[in-house]
């Protein structure tokens, strides 16, 4: 039953519009069909050329004397550490521009991370990967704490230079990186590392056409490094490349010109591959995170450890809801309700889905606003979409952007980028879908926690949906509405040969 609040905010027509189309779009299109593009499109195009004979970094010789950074004064080091702390101390569930951040240490729930045998690609839909993992016995895995990923386990005697951490979308890879950095900045963990340089691919993409030296790259993202100079034995550093699957650089690891000089200007692609392989700063630690679809872009011989973020196990799910929701009675009600639905409870292995569930069920199950309660994934996302569109009606926007227009444009963006294999978008991607970049914040405001806008170290705008499944949901709705109202099959715009090659399995 739709409450009076919803009727007054959204209008009966819009409720019918959203419920009818979102609850029935699976008749026309399965989410699995769309998301398989992620696994087979741009990721496989990057893999079309033969892999190189990558020099293994497993030898003890390659792990020799550090070649790091020499700071002119300790104040620079302290300022660097302080800036990292300010950037990573808060967790923004939804959008980075909301203004209501939560301190990470207050809400952080330890994730279940295991050591994996390899970084092989997974072609299975990510929801099914989660379901498979939920059936795997904990005794089959070697659990490892996030702060210990560079520490050898008992019986492992060789040093670890490069770690690849894989996990499905929203499972907690980026939050693990954030917690690792924050613990270091607060001098709690890994104090043998003197400097940490987080370089997420979504921000590197903004300067992908630049010609830079390693020093230039660090100056762009970390101005404090202008007061540092490279030396032989001063500092031990860690480079963190978060989101390999979001990378829009070719990153071919074929044999190319070897780069060893951190001050020599080269293409960004050559700079990164030489750094990851170990030609450039061979003693620097490297941490790469990726969704399984792109996990083998880095040749296995260049990786010393592969870990897998498995999200929350059952006790951690309950811990999250009790931390996230201050009303413990409501938290217990939500936990009990989710346990009644196998599909919803399995999806709660994904931290972002826990947040979506807390957002929706916190409203639906509260004493203030009882109403229809979602029982399936599709219904959960339908309620989430409706809930977020109310934000537009609660604020006085000057721009006249209707709910239908916003949903269709975001759906078009979701579909087109899913076909391209992108979960991160930039200003040119918005323009292609008729979204005025100057009004992007309005679109973000309409669906504050569906479509988010971020500003990184480089201070460039990066856009994304809050989770891959939300992108799939809107993309499927767009396909359905195009077919229903415009009698147009948007798949006709995709070359049939491409479709056959991607779905031949």
CSV table of C-alpha atoms in Angstrom, one decimal:
chain,number,residue,atom,x,y,z
A,1,UNK,CA,0.0,0.0,0.0
A,2,UNK,CA,1.5,3.3,-1.0
A,3,UNK,CA,1.4,5.9,1.8
A,4,UNK,CA,0.0,9.4,1.5
A,5,UNK,CA,3.5,10.7,1.8
A,6,UNK,CA,4.5,8.9,-1.3
A,7,UNK,CA,1.3,9.9,-3.2
A,8,UNK,CA,1.8,13.6,-2.3
A,9,UNK,CA,5.5,13.5,-3.2
A,10,UNK,CA,5.4,11.5,-6.4
A,11,UNK,CA,1.9,11.4,-7.6
A,12,UNK,CA,-0.2,8.3,-8.3
A,13,UNK,CA,0.8,8.2,-12.0
A,14,UNK,CA,4.5,8.0,-11.3
A,15,UNK,CA,4.1,5.3,-8.7
A,16,UNK,CA,2.1,3.3,-11.3
A,17,UNK,CA,4.7,4.0,-13.9
A,18,UNK,CA,7.7,2.9,-11.9
A,19,UNK,CA,6.0,-0.2,-10.3
A,20,UNK,CA,4.5,-1.4,-13.5
A,21,UNK,CA,7.6,-1.2,-15.6
A,22,UNK,CA,10.2,-2.1,-13.1
A,23,UNK,CA,8.4,-5.1,-11.7
A,24,UNK,CA,7.7,-6.5,-15.2
A,25,UNK,CA,10.8,-5.6,-17.2
A,26,UNK,CA,12.3,-9.0,-16.7
A,27,UNK,CA,9.8,-10.4,-19.1
A,28,UNK,CA,11.8,-8.6,-21.8
A,29,UNK,CA,15.3,-8.7,-20.5
A,30,UNK,CA,17.3,-10.6,-17.8
A,31,UNK,CA,20.0,-8.7,-15.9
A,32,UNK,CA,22.4,-11.5,-16.6
A,33,UNK,CA,22.1,-10.8,-20.3
A,34,UNK,CA,23.2,-7.2,-19.9
A,35,UNK,CA,25.9,-7.7,-17.3
A,36,UNK,CA,27.7,-10.3,-19.3
A,37,UNK,CA,28.8,-7.4,-21.5
A,38,UNK,CA,31.0,-6.4,-18.6
A,39,UNK,CA,32.8,-9.7,-18.8
A,40,UNK,CA,33.2,-9.9,-22.5
A,41,UNK,CA,33.4,-6.4,-24.0
A,42,UNK,CA,36.3,-4.0,-23.4
A,43,UNK,CA,38.1,-6.3,-21.0
A,44,UNK,CA,38.4,-8.9,-23.7
A,45,UNK,CA,39.3,-6.4,-26.3
A,46,UNK,CA,42.3,-5.4,-24.2
A,47,UNK,CA,43.2,-9.1,-24.0
A,48,UNK,CA,43.2,-9.7,-27.7
A,49,UNK,CA,47.0,-9.3,-28.1
A,50,UNK,CA,49.3,-12.0,-26.9
A,51,UNK,CA,50.5,-11.7,-23.3
A,52,UNK,CA,54.1,-10.8,-22.7
A,53,UNK,CA,56.8,-12.7,-21.1
A,54,UNK,CA,56.6,-10.8,-17.9
A,55,UNK,CA,59.7,-10.8,-15.8
A,56,UNK,CA,58.8,-12.5,-12.5
A,57,UNK,CA,59.3,-10.5,-9.4
A,58,UNK,CA,59.5,-13.5,-7.2
A,59,UNK,CA,63.2,-13.6,-7.1
A,60,UNK,CA,64.9,-12.4,-3.9
A,61,UNK,CA,67.2,-10.3,-6.0
A,62,UNK,CA,64.4,-8.2,-7.4
A,63,UNK,CA,63.2,-7.5,-3.8
A,64,UNK,CA,66.5,-5.9,-2.8
A,65,UNK,CA,67.3,-2.5,-1.6
A,66,UNK,CA,64.5,0.0,-1.6
A,67,UNK,CA,64.5,2.8,-4.1
A,68,UNK,CA,62.1,5.3,-2.6
A,69,UNK,CA,61.6,9.0,-1.7
A,70,UNK,CA,63.8,11.3,0.3
A,71,UNK,CA,61.8,14.1,2.0
A,72,UNK,CA,63.6,17.3,2.8
A,73,UNK,CA,61.8,17.6,6.2
A,74,UNK,CA,59.5,15.7,8.4
A,75,UNK,CA,56.9,18.3,8.2
A,76,UNK,CA,56.3,17.3,4.6
A,77,UNK,CA,55.8,13.7,5.7
A,78,UNK,CA,53.4,14.7,8.4
A,79,UNK,CA,51.4,16.9,6.0
A,80,UNK,CA,51.2,14.0,3.6
A,81,UNK,CA,50.0,11.6,6.2
A,82,UNK,CA,47.5,14.2,7.5
A,83,UNK,CA,46.0,14.8,4.1
A,84,UNK,CA,45.5,11.1,3.6
A,85,UNK,CA,43.8,10.9,6.9
A,86,UNK,CA,41.4,13.7,6.0
A,87,UNK,CA,40.5,12.1,2.7
A,88,UNK,CA,39.9,8.6,4.0
A,89,UNK,CA,38.5,9.0,7.5
A,90,UNK,CA,34.9,9.3,6.3
A,91,UNK,CA,32.8,6.8,4.5
A,92,UNK,CA,30.2,8.1,2.0
A,93,UNK,CA,27.5,5.6,1.4
A,94,UNK,CA,25.7,6.8,-1.7
A,95,UNK,CA,27.3,10.0,-2.9
A,96,UNK,CA,30.5,11.9,-2.0
A,97,UNK,CA,28.6,15.2,-2.1
A,98,UNK,CA,25.8,14.4,0.4
A,99,UNK,CA,27.3,16.3,3.3
A,100,UNK,CA,26.4,13.6,5.9
A,101,UNK,CA,29.5,11.5,6.0
A,102,UNK,CA,30.0,8.7,8.5
A,103,UNK,CA,33.4,8.2,10.2
A,104,UNK,CA,34.8,5.0,8.8
A,105,UNK,CA,36.0,3.7,12.1
A,106,UNK,CA,32.5,4.0,13.6
A,107,UNK,CA,30.8,1.9,11.0
A,108,UNK,CA,33.5,-0.3,9.6
A,109,UNK,CA,32.8,-4.0,9.7
A,110,UNK,CA,35.7,-6.4,9.1
A,111,UNK,CA,35.3,-8.1,5.7
A,112,UNK,CA,35.9,-11.7,5.0
A,113,UNK,CA,39.1,-11.8,2.8
A,114,UNK,CA,40.8,-15.0,1.7
A,115,UNK,CA,43.9,-15.9,-0.1
A,116,UNK,CA,43.1,-17.1,-3.6
A,117,UNK,CA,45.1,-19.5,-5.9
A,118,UNK,CA,44.9,-17.3,-9.0
A,119,UNK,CA,43.5,-14.1,-10.6
A,120,UNK,CA,41.8,-15.9,-13.4
A,121,UNK,CA,38.8,-14.4,-15.1
A,122,UNK,CA,35.3,-15.3,-14.1
A,123,UNK,CA,32.6,-15.3,-16.8
A,124,UNK,CA,29.7,-16.0,-14.4
A,125,UNK,CA,27.3,-13.3,-13.4
A,126,UNK,CA,28.5,-11.7,-10.2
A,127,UNK,CA,25.3,-12.4,-8.3
A,128,UNK,CA,25.8,-16.1,-9.1
A,129,UNK,CA,29.4,-15.8,-7.9
A,130,UNK,CA,28.1,-14.5,-4.6
A,131,UNK,CA,25.6,-17.4,-4.4
A,132,UNK,CA,28.4,-19.9,-5.1
A,133,UNK,CA,30.6,-18.3,-2.4
A,134,UNK,CA,27.8,-18.5,0.1
A,135,UNK,CA,27.8,-22.3,-0.2
A,136,UNK,CA,31.5,-22.6,0.2
A,137,UNK,CA,32.6,-23.9,3.6
A,138,UNK,CA,34.8,-21.5,5.5
A,139,UNK,CA,37.2,-24.4,6.2
A,140,UNK,CA,38.1,-24.4,2.5
A,141,UNK,CA,39.6,-20.9,2.6
A,142,UNK,CA,42.7,-19.4,4.1
A,143,UNK,CA,41.4,-16.2,5.7
A,144,UNK,CA,43.7,-13.2,5.7
A,145,UNK,CA,43.2,-9.8,7.4
A,146,UNK,CA,43.3,-6.7,5.2
A,147,UNK,CA,46.3,-5.2,7.1
A,148,UNK,CA,48.2,-8.4,6.6
A,149,UNK,CA,48.1,-8.7,2.8
A,150,UNK,CA,51.8,-7.9,2.4
A,151,UNK,CA,52.8,-10.2,5.2
A,152,UNK,CA,53.7,-13.8,4.4
A,153,UNK,CA,51.6,-16.5,6.0
A,154,UNK,CA,53.3,-19.2,8.2
A,155,UNK,CA,55.4,-21.4,5.9
A,156,UNK,CA,55.7,-18.7,3.3
A,157,UNK,CA,59.2,-17.3,3.2
A,158,UNK,CA,59.4,-15.2,0.1
A,159,UNK,CA,58.6,-11.5,0.3
A,160,UNK,CA,55.4,-10.2,-1.3
A,161,UNK,CA,55.8,-7.2,-3.7
A,162,UNK,CA,52.6,-7.2,-5.7
A,163,UNK,CA,49.1,-8.1,-4.4
A,164,UNK,CA,46.0,-8.5,-6.6
A,165,UNK,CA,42.8,-8.3,-4.7
A,166,UNK,CA,39.7,-9.4,-6.6
A,167,UNK,CA,36.0,-9.3,-5.8
A,168,UNK,CA,32.6,-8.5,-7.4
A,169,UNK,CA,31.2,-5.0,-7.6
A,170,UNK,CA,30.3,-3.5,-4.2
A,171,UNK,CA,31.9,-6.3,-2.2
A,172,UNK,CA,34.2,-3.9,-0.3
A,173,UNK,CA,37.5,-3.7,-2.2
A,174,UNK,CA,37.6,0.1,-2.1
A,175,UNK,CA,36.5,0.3,1.5
A,176,UNK,CA,39.3,-2.2,2.3
A,177,UNK,CA,41.8,0.1,0.6
A,178,UNK,CA,40.3,3.0,2.5
A,179,UNK,CA,40.6,1.2,5.9
A,180,UNK,CA,44.2,0.1,5.1
A,181,UNK,CA,45.2,3.7,4.3
A,182,UNK,CA,43.4,5.2,7.3
A,183,UNK,CA,45.0,2.7,9.7
A,184,UNK,CA,48.4,3.6,8.3
A,185,UNK,CA,47.8,7.3,8.4
A,186,UNK,CA,46.7,7.0,12.1
A,187,UNK,CA,49.9,5.1,12.8
A,188,UNK,CA,48.0,1.9,13.8
A,189,UNK,CA,49.3,-0.6,11.2
A,190,UNK,CA,52.0,-1.2,8.6
A,191,UNK,CA,54.4,1.5,9.9
A,192,UNK,CA,57.2,-0.1,8.0
A,193,UNK,CA,55.7,1.6,5.0
A,194,UNK,CA,56.7,5.3,4.9
A,195,UNK,CA,54.5,6.6,2.0
A,196,UNK,CA,51.3,5.3,0.4
A,197,UNK,CA,50.2,6.6,-3.0
A,198,UNK,CA,46.5,5.7,-3.8
A,199,UNK,CA,46.0,6.1,-7.5
A,200,UNK,CA,42.5,4.9,-8.4
A,201,UNK,CA,42.0,4.1,-12.1
A,202,UNK,CA,38.8,6.1,-12.2
A,203,UNK,CA,40.9,9.2,-11.6
A,204,UNK,CA,43.9,8.2,-13.7
A,205,UNK,CA,41.5,7.9,-16.6
A,206,UNK,CA,41.0,11.7,-16.5
A,207,UNK,CA,44.6,12.2,-17.6
A,208,UNK,CA,45.0,9.0,-19.7
A,209,UNK,CA,46.3,11.0,-22.7
A,210,UNK,CA,49.0,12.8,-20.8
A,211,UNK,CA,52.8,12.2,-21.2
A,212,UNK,CA,54.3,12.2,-17.8
A,213,UNK,CA,57.1,11.0,-15.7
A,214,UNK,CA,56.4,9.2,-12.4
A,215,UNK,CA,57.4,12.3,-10.6
A,216,UNK,CA,55.0,14.3,-12.6
A,217,UNK,CA,52.2,11.9,-11.9
A,218,UNK,CA,52.8,12.0,-8.2
A,219,UNK,CA,52.9,15.9,-8.3
A,220,UNK,CA,49.5,15.9,-10.0
A,221,UNK,CA,47.8,13.8,-7.4
A,222,UNK,CA,50.0,14.6,-4.4
A,223,UNK,CA,51.4,18.2,-4.5
A,224,UNK,CA,53.4,17.5,-1.3
A,225,UNK,CA,55.7,15.3,-3.3
A,226,UNK,CA,57.1,18.4,-5.0
A,227,UNK,CA,59.2,18.7,-1.9
A,228,UNK,CA,60.5,15.2,-2.1
A,229,UNK,CA,63.2,13.7,-4.2
A,230,UNK,CA,64.0,10.1,-5.2
A,231,UNK,CA,66.9,8.5,-3.4
A,232,UNK,CA,68.1,4.9,-2.9
A,233,UNK,CA,67.5,3.8,0.6
A,234,UNK,CA,65.2,6.3,2.4
A,235,UNK,CA,61.6,5.2,2.2
A,236,UNK,CA,59.5,2.1,1.5
A,237,UNK,CA,56.5,3.1,-0.5
A,238,UNK,CA,53.2,1.5,-1.6
A,239,UNK,CA,51.3,2.3,-4.8
A,240,UNK,CA,47.6,1.4,-4.7
A,241,UNK,CA,45.8,1.0,-8.1
A,242,UNK,CA,42.1,0.6,-7.2
A,243,UNK,CA,39.7,-0.5,-9.8
A,244,UNK,CA,41.6,-2.3,-12.6
A,245,UNK,CA,38.3,-3.1,-14.3
A,246,UNK,CA,37.6,0.6,-14.5
A,247,UNK,CA,40.8,1.4,-16.4
A,248,UNK,CA,40.5,3.0,-19.8
A,249,UNK,CA,44.2,2.7,-20.7
A,250,UNK,CA,45.2,-0.2,-22.9
A,251,UNK,CA,47.7,-1.6,-20.3
A,252,UNK,CA,49.3,-4.1,-22.7
A,253,UNK,CA,52.1,-5.9,-20.9
A,254,UNK,CA,53.9,-6.8,-24.0
A,255,UNK,CA,57.7,-6.2,-24.2
A,256,UNK,CA,58.1,-2.5,-24.7
A,257,UNK,CA,60.8,0.0,-23.9
A,258,UNK,CA,62.0,-0.6,-20.4
A,259,UNK,CA,61.6,2.4,-18.2
A,260,UNK,CA,63.7,2.7,-15.0
A,261,UNK,CA,64.0,6.5,-14.7
A,262,UNK,CA,61.3,8.1,-12.6
A,263,UNK,CA,62.0,11.5,-14.1
A,264,UNK,CA,61.7,10.4,-17.7
A,265,UNK,CA,58.4,11.4,-19.5
A,266,UNK,CA,56.5,8.6,-21.2
A,267,UNK,CA,52.9,7.7,-21.9
A,268,UNK,CA,50.8,7.0,-18.9
A,269,UNK,CA,50.3,3.4,-20.0
A,270,UNK,CA,54.0,2.7,-20.3
A,271,UNK,CA,54.6,4.4,-17.0
A,272,UNK,CA,52.0,2.2,-15.2
A,273,UNK,CA,53.0,-1.1,-16.8
A,274,UNK,CA,56.7,-0.6,-16.0
A,275,UNK,CA,55.8,0.3,-12.4
A,276,UNK,CA,53.6,-2.8,-12.0
A,277,UNK,CA,56.0,-5.1,-13.7
A,278,UNK,CA,58.9,-3.9,-11.6
A,279,UNK,CA,61.2,-2.2,-14.1
A,280,UNK,CA,60.5,1.2,-12.4
A,281,UNK,CA,61.0,1.3,-8.6
A,282,UNK,CA,61.4,-2.6,-8.3
A,283,UNK,CA,61.2,-2.5,-4.5
A,284,UNK,CA,58.0,-0.4,-4.3
A,285,UNK,CA,55.0,-2.4,-3.1
A,286,UNK,CA,52.0,-2.6,-5.5
A,287,UNK,CA,48.4,-3.3,-4.6
A,288,UNK,CA,45.9,-3.7,-7.4
A,289,UNK,CA,42.1,-4.3,-6.9
A,290,UNK,CA,39.8,-5.6,-9.6
A,291,UNK,CA,36.5,-7.2,-10.3
A,292,UNK,CA,36.9,-10.8,-11.5
A,293,UNK,CA,36.1,-9.9,-15.1
A,294,UNK,CA,39.4,-8.1,-15.4
A,295,UNK,CA,41.5,-10.0,-12.8
A,296,UNK,CA,43.9,-11.5,-15.3
A,297,UNK,CA,44.8,-8.3,-17.1
A,298,UNK,CA,48.0,-8.3,-15.1
A,299,UNK,CA,50.1,-11.4,-16.0
A,300,UNK,CA,50.2,-13.9,-13.2
A,301,UNK,CA,53.9,-14.0,-13.1
A,302,UNK,CA,54.0,-10.4,-12.0
A,303,UNK,CA,51.7,-11.1,-9.0
A,304,UNK,CA,53.0,-12.6,-5.7
A,305,UNK,CA,49.7,-12.9,-3.9
A,306,UNK,CA,46.0,-13.0,-5.0
A,307,UNK,CA,43.4,-12.3,-2.4
A,308,UNK,CA,39.6,-12.3,-2.7
A,309,UNK,CA,37.2,-10.0,-0.9
A,310,UNK,CA,34.2,-12.2,-0.1
A,311,UNK,CA,32.2,-9.4,1.6
A,312,UNK,CA,30.3,-10.2,4.8
A,313,UNK,CA,29.7,-13.6,6.3
A,314,UNK,CA,26.5,-14.1,8.2
A,315,UNK,CA,27.7,-12.7,11.6
A,316,UNK,CA,29.3,-9.7,9.8
A,317,UNK,CA,25.9,-8.9,8.1
A,318,UNK,CA,24.2,-8.7,11.5
A,319,UNK,CA,27.1,-6.6,12.9
A,320,UNK,CA,26.8,-4.2,10.0
A,321,UNK,CA,23.0,-3.6,10.4
A,322,UNK,CA,23.4,-3.1,14.2
A,323,UNK,CA,26.2,-0.5,13.5
A,324,UNK,CA,24.3,1.2,10.6
A,325,UNK,CA,20.9,1.5,12.4
A,326,UNK,CA,20.8,3.2,15.7
A,327,UNK,CA,17.4,1.8,16.6
A,328,UNK,CA,18.4,-1.7,17.7
A,329,UNK,CA,14.8,-3.0,17.6
A,330,UNK,CA,14.5,-1.9,14.0
A,331,UNK,CA,17.9,-3.4,13.2
A,332,UNK,CA,16.8,-6.8,14.6
A,333,UNK,CA,13.5,-6.6,12.7
A,334,UNK,CA,15.4,-5.9,9.4
A,335,UNK,CA,17.8,-8.8,10.1
A,336,UNK,CA,14.9,-11.2,10.8
A,337,UNK,CA,13.0,-10.1,7.7
A,338,UNK,CA,16.1,-10.5,5.4
A,339,UNK,CA,16.7,-14.0,6.7
A,340,UNK,CA,13.2,-15.0,5.4
A,341,UNK,CA,14.3,-14.3,1.8
A,342,UNK,CA,17.1,-16.5,0.6
A,343,UNK,CA,17.9,-14.2,-2.4
A,344,UNK,CA,18.0,-11.0,-0.3
A,345,UNK,CA,20.0,-12.6,2.4
A,346,UNK,CA,22.6,-14.0,0.0
A,347,UNK,CA,22.9,-10.5,-1.6
A,348,UNK,CA,23.7,-9.1,1.8
A,349,UNK,CA,27.2,-10.6,1.4
A,350,UNK,CA,27.7,-7.4,-0.6
A,351,UNK,CA,28.1,-4.4,1.8
A,352,UNK,CA,26.5,-2.0,-0.7
A,353,UNK,CA,23.4,-4.1,-0.9
A,354,UNK,CA,23.3,-4.1,2.9
A,355,UNK,CA,23.2,-0.3,2.7
A,356,UNK,CA,20.5,-0.4,0.1
A,357,UNK,CA,18.5,-2.8,2.2
A,358,UNK,CA,19.0,-0.7,5.3
A,359,UNK,CA,17.8,2.4,3.4
A,360,UNK,CA,14.7,0.7,2.0
A,361,UNK,CA,13.7,-1.5,4.9
A,362,UNK,CA,14.5,1.2,7.5
A,363,UNK,CA,11.6,3.2,5.9
A,364,UNK,CA,9.3,0.3,5.1
A,365,UNK,CA,9.5,-1.4,8.5
A,366,UNK,CA,9.7,1.6,10.7
A,367,UNK,CA,6.7,2.6,12.9
A,368,UNK,CA,6.6,6.0,11.2
A,369,UNK,CA,6.0,4.8,7.6
A,370,UNK,CA,4.8,1.2,7.3
A,371,UNK,CA,4.0,0.0,3.8
A,372,UNK,CA,4.6,-2.6,1.1
A,373,UNK,CA,7.7,-4.5,1.9
A,374,UNK,CA,10.0,-5.8,-1.0
A,375,UNK,CA,10.3,-9.5,-1.2
A,376,UNK,CA,12.5,-9.9,-4.3
A,377,UNK,CA,15.6,-8.1,-5.7
A,378,UNK,CA,13.6,-6.4,-8.4
A,379,UNK,CA,11.1,-5.1,-5.8
A,380,UNK,CA,14.0,-4.0,-3.6
A,381,UNK,CA,15.5,-1.9,-6.4
A,382,UNK,CA,12.0,-0.6,-7.3
A,383,UNK,CA,11.5,0.7,-3.8
A,384,UNK,CA,15.0,2.1,-3.8
A,385,UNK,CA,14.4,4.1,-7.0
A,386,UNK,CA,11.1,5.4,-5.7
A,387,UNK,CA,12.6,6.3,-2.4
A,388,UNK,CA,15.4,8.3,-4.0
A,389,UNK,CA,13.2,10.2,-6.4
A,390,UNK,CA,11.4,11.7,-3.4
A,391,UNK,CA,14.5,13.7,-2.8
A,392,UNK,CA,13.8,15.8,-5.8
A,393,UNK,CA,10.3,16.6,-4.6
A,394,UNK,CA,11.6,17.6,-1.2
A,395,UNK,CA,14.0,20.1,-2.6
A,396,UNK,CA,13.2,23.2,-4.7
A,397,UNK,CA,15.2,22.8,-7.9
A,398,UNK,CA,15.0,25.6,-10.5
A,399,UNK,CA,15.6,23.3,-13.4
A,400,UNK,CA,12.6,21.5,-14.7
A,401,UNK,CA,13.6,17.9,-15.0
A,402,UNK,CA,10.7,15.4,-14.8
A,403,UNK,CA,11.0,12.0,-13.2
A,404,UNK,CA,10.3,10.2,-16.4
A,405,UNK,CA,12.9,12.1,-18.4
A,406,UNK,CA,15.5,11.6,-15.7
A,407,UNK,CA,14.9,7.8,-15.4
A,408,UNK,CA,15.0,7.4,-19.2
A,409,UNK,CA,18.2,9.4,-19.6
A,410,UNK,CA,19.9,7.6,-16.7
A,411,UNK,CA,18.6,4.3,-18.1
A,412,UNK,CA,20.1,5.1,-21.5
A,413,UNK,CA,23.4,6.0,-19.9
A,414,UNK,CA,23.3,2.8,-17.8
A,415,UNK,CA,22.6,0.7,-20.9
A,416,UNK,CA,25.2,2.3,-23.2
A,417,UNK,CA,27.9,2.1,-20.7
A,418,UNK,CA,27.1,-1.5,-19.8
A,419,UNK,CA,27.4,-2.5,-23.4
A,420,UNK,CA,30.8,-0.8,-23.5
A,421,UNK,CA,31.8,-2.5,-20.3
A,422,UNK,CA,32.0,0.7,-18.2
A,423,UNK,CA,30.9,1.2,-14.7
A,424,UNK,CA,32.6,4.6,-14.4
A,425,UNK,CA,31.5,7.5,-16.6
A,426,UNK,CA,32.9,10.9,-17.5
A,427,UNK,CA,31.4,14.2,-18.8
A,428,UNK,CA,31.5,13.1,-22.4
A,429,UNK,CA,29.5,10.0,-21.6
A,430,UNK,CA,26.8,12.1,-20.0
A,431,UNK,CA,26.6,14.4,-23.0
A,432,UNK,CA,26.1,11.4,-25.4
A,433,UNK,CA,23.0,10.5,-23.4
A,434,UNK,CA,21.5,14.0,-23.5
A,435,UNK,CA,22.5,14.8,-20.0
A,436,UNK,CA,23.6,18.4,-19.6
A,437,UNK,CA,26.9,18.3,-17.7
A,438,UNK,CA,26.1,21.6,-16.1
A,439,UNK,CA,23.0,20.1,-14.6
A,440,UNK,CA,24.7,16.9,-13.6
A,441,UNK,CA,24.4,17.8,-9.9
A,442,UNK,CA,20.6,18.1,-10.5
A,443,UNK,CA,20.4,14.6,-11.9
A,444,UNK,CA,22.6,13.5,-9.0
A,445,UNK,CA,20.2,15.2,-6.7
A,446,UNK,CA,17.1,13.6,-8.2
A,447,UNK,CA,18.6,10.2,-7.4
A,448,UNK,CA,21.1,11.2,-4.8
A,449,UNK,CA,22.2,7.7,-3.9
A,450,UNK,CA,21.6,6.0,-7.3
A,451,UNK,CA,23.8,8.1,-9.5
A,452,UNK,CA,26.8,9.7,-7.7
A,453,UNK,CA,29.3,12.4,-8.6
A,454,UNK,CA,32.8,12.3,-7.1
A,455,UNK,CA,35.8,14.6,-7.0
A,456,UNK,CA,39.1,12.9,-6.6
A,457,UNK,CA,42.7,13.9,-6.0
A,458,UNK,CA,42.9,15.2,-9.5
A,459,UNK,CA,39.7,17.2,-8.9
A,460,UNK,CA,38.1,15.9,-12.0
A,461,UNK,CA,34.4,14.8,-12.1
A,462,UNK,CA,33.7,11.1,-12.1
A,463,UNK,CA,30.2,9.6,-12.2
A,464,UNK,CA,28.9,6.2,-11.4
A,465,UNK,CA,25.9,4.3,-10.2
A,466,UNK,CA,26.1,3.3,-6.6
A,467,UNK,CA,26.3,-0.4,-7.6
A,468,UNK,CA,26.5,-2.5,-10.8
A,469,UNK,CA,23.1,-4.1,-10.1
A,470,UNK,CA,21.5,-0.7,-9.9
A,471,UNK,CA,23.1,0.1,-13.3
A,472,UNK,CA,21.7,-3.2,-14.7
A,473,UNK,CA,18.3,-2.4,-13.2
A,474,UNK,CA,18.0,0.9,-14.9
A,475,UNK,CA,19.5,-0.4,-18.2
A,476,UNK,CA,16.9,-3.2,-18.3
A,477,UNK,CA,14.1,-0.7,-17.6
A,478,UNK,CA,15.4,1.5,-20.5
A,479,UNK,CA,15.3,-1.5,-22.9
A,480,UNK,CA,11.8,-2.4,-21.8
A,481,UNK,CA,10.5,1.2,-22.1
A,482,UNK,CA,12.1,1.6,-25.5
A,483,UNK,CA,10.4,-1.5,-26.7
A,484,UNK,CA,7.0,-0.8,-25.1
A,485,UNK,CA,6.6,2.9,-26.0
A,486,UNK,CA,8.8,3.4,-29.0
A,487,UNK,CA,8.6,-0.1,-30.5
A,488,UNK,CA,12.4,0.0,-30.8
A,489,UNK,CA,14.8,-2.8,-29.9
A,490,UNK,CA,17.9,-1.0,-28.7
A,491,UNK,CA,19.9,-4.2,-29.2
A,492,UNK,CA,19.6,-3.5,-32.9
A,493,UNK,CA,22.1,-0.8,-32.5
A,494,UNK,CA,24.7,-3.4,-31.5
A,495,UNK,CA,26.4,-5.3,-34.3
A,496,UNK,CA,25.0,-8.8,-34.4
A,497,UNK,CA,28.4,-10.4,-34.9
A,498,UNK,CA,29.4,-8.7,-31.6
A,499,UNK,CA,26.3,-10.1,-29.9
A,500,UNK,CA,27.0,-13.6,-31.1
A,501,UNK,CA,30.6,-13.5,-30.0
A,502,UNK,CA,29.7,-12.3,-26.5
A,503,UNK,CA,26.8,-14.7,-25.9
A,504,UNK,CA,28.1,-17.8,-27.7
A,505,UNK,CA,28.5,-19.6,-24.4
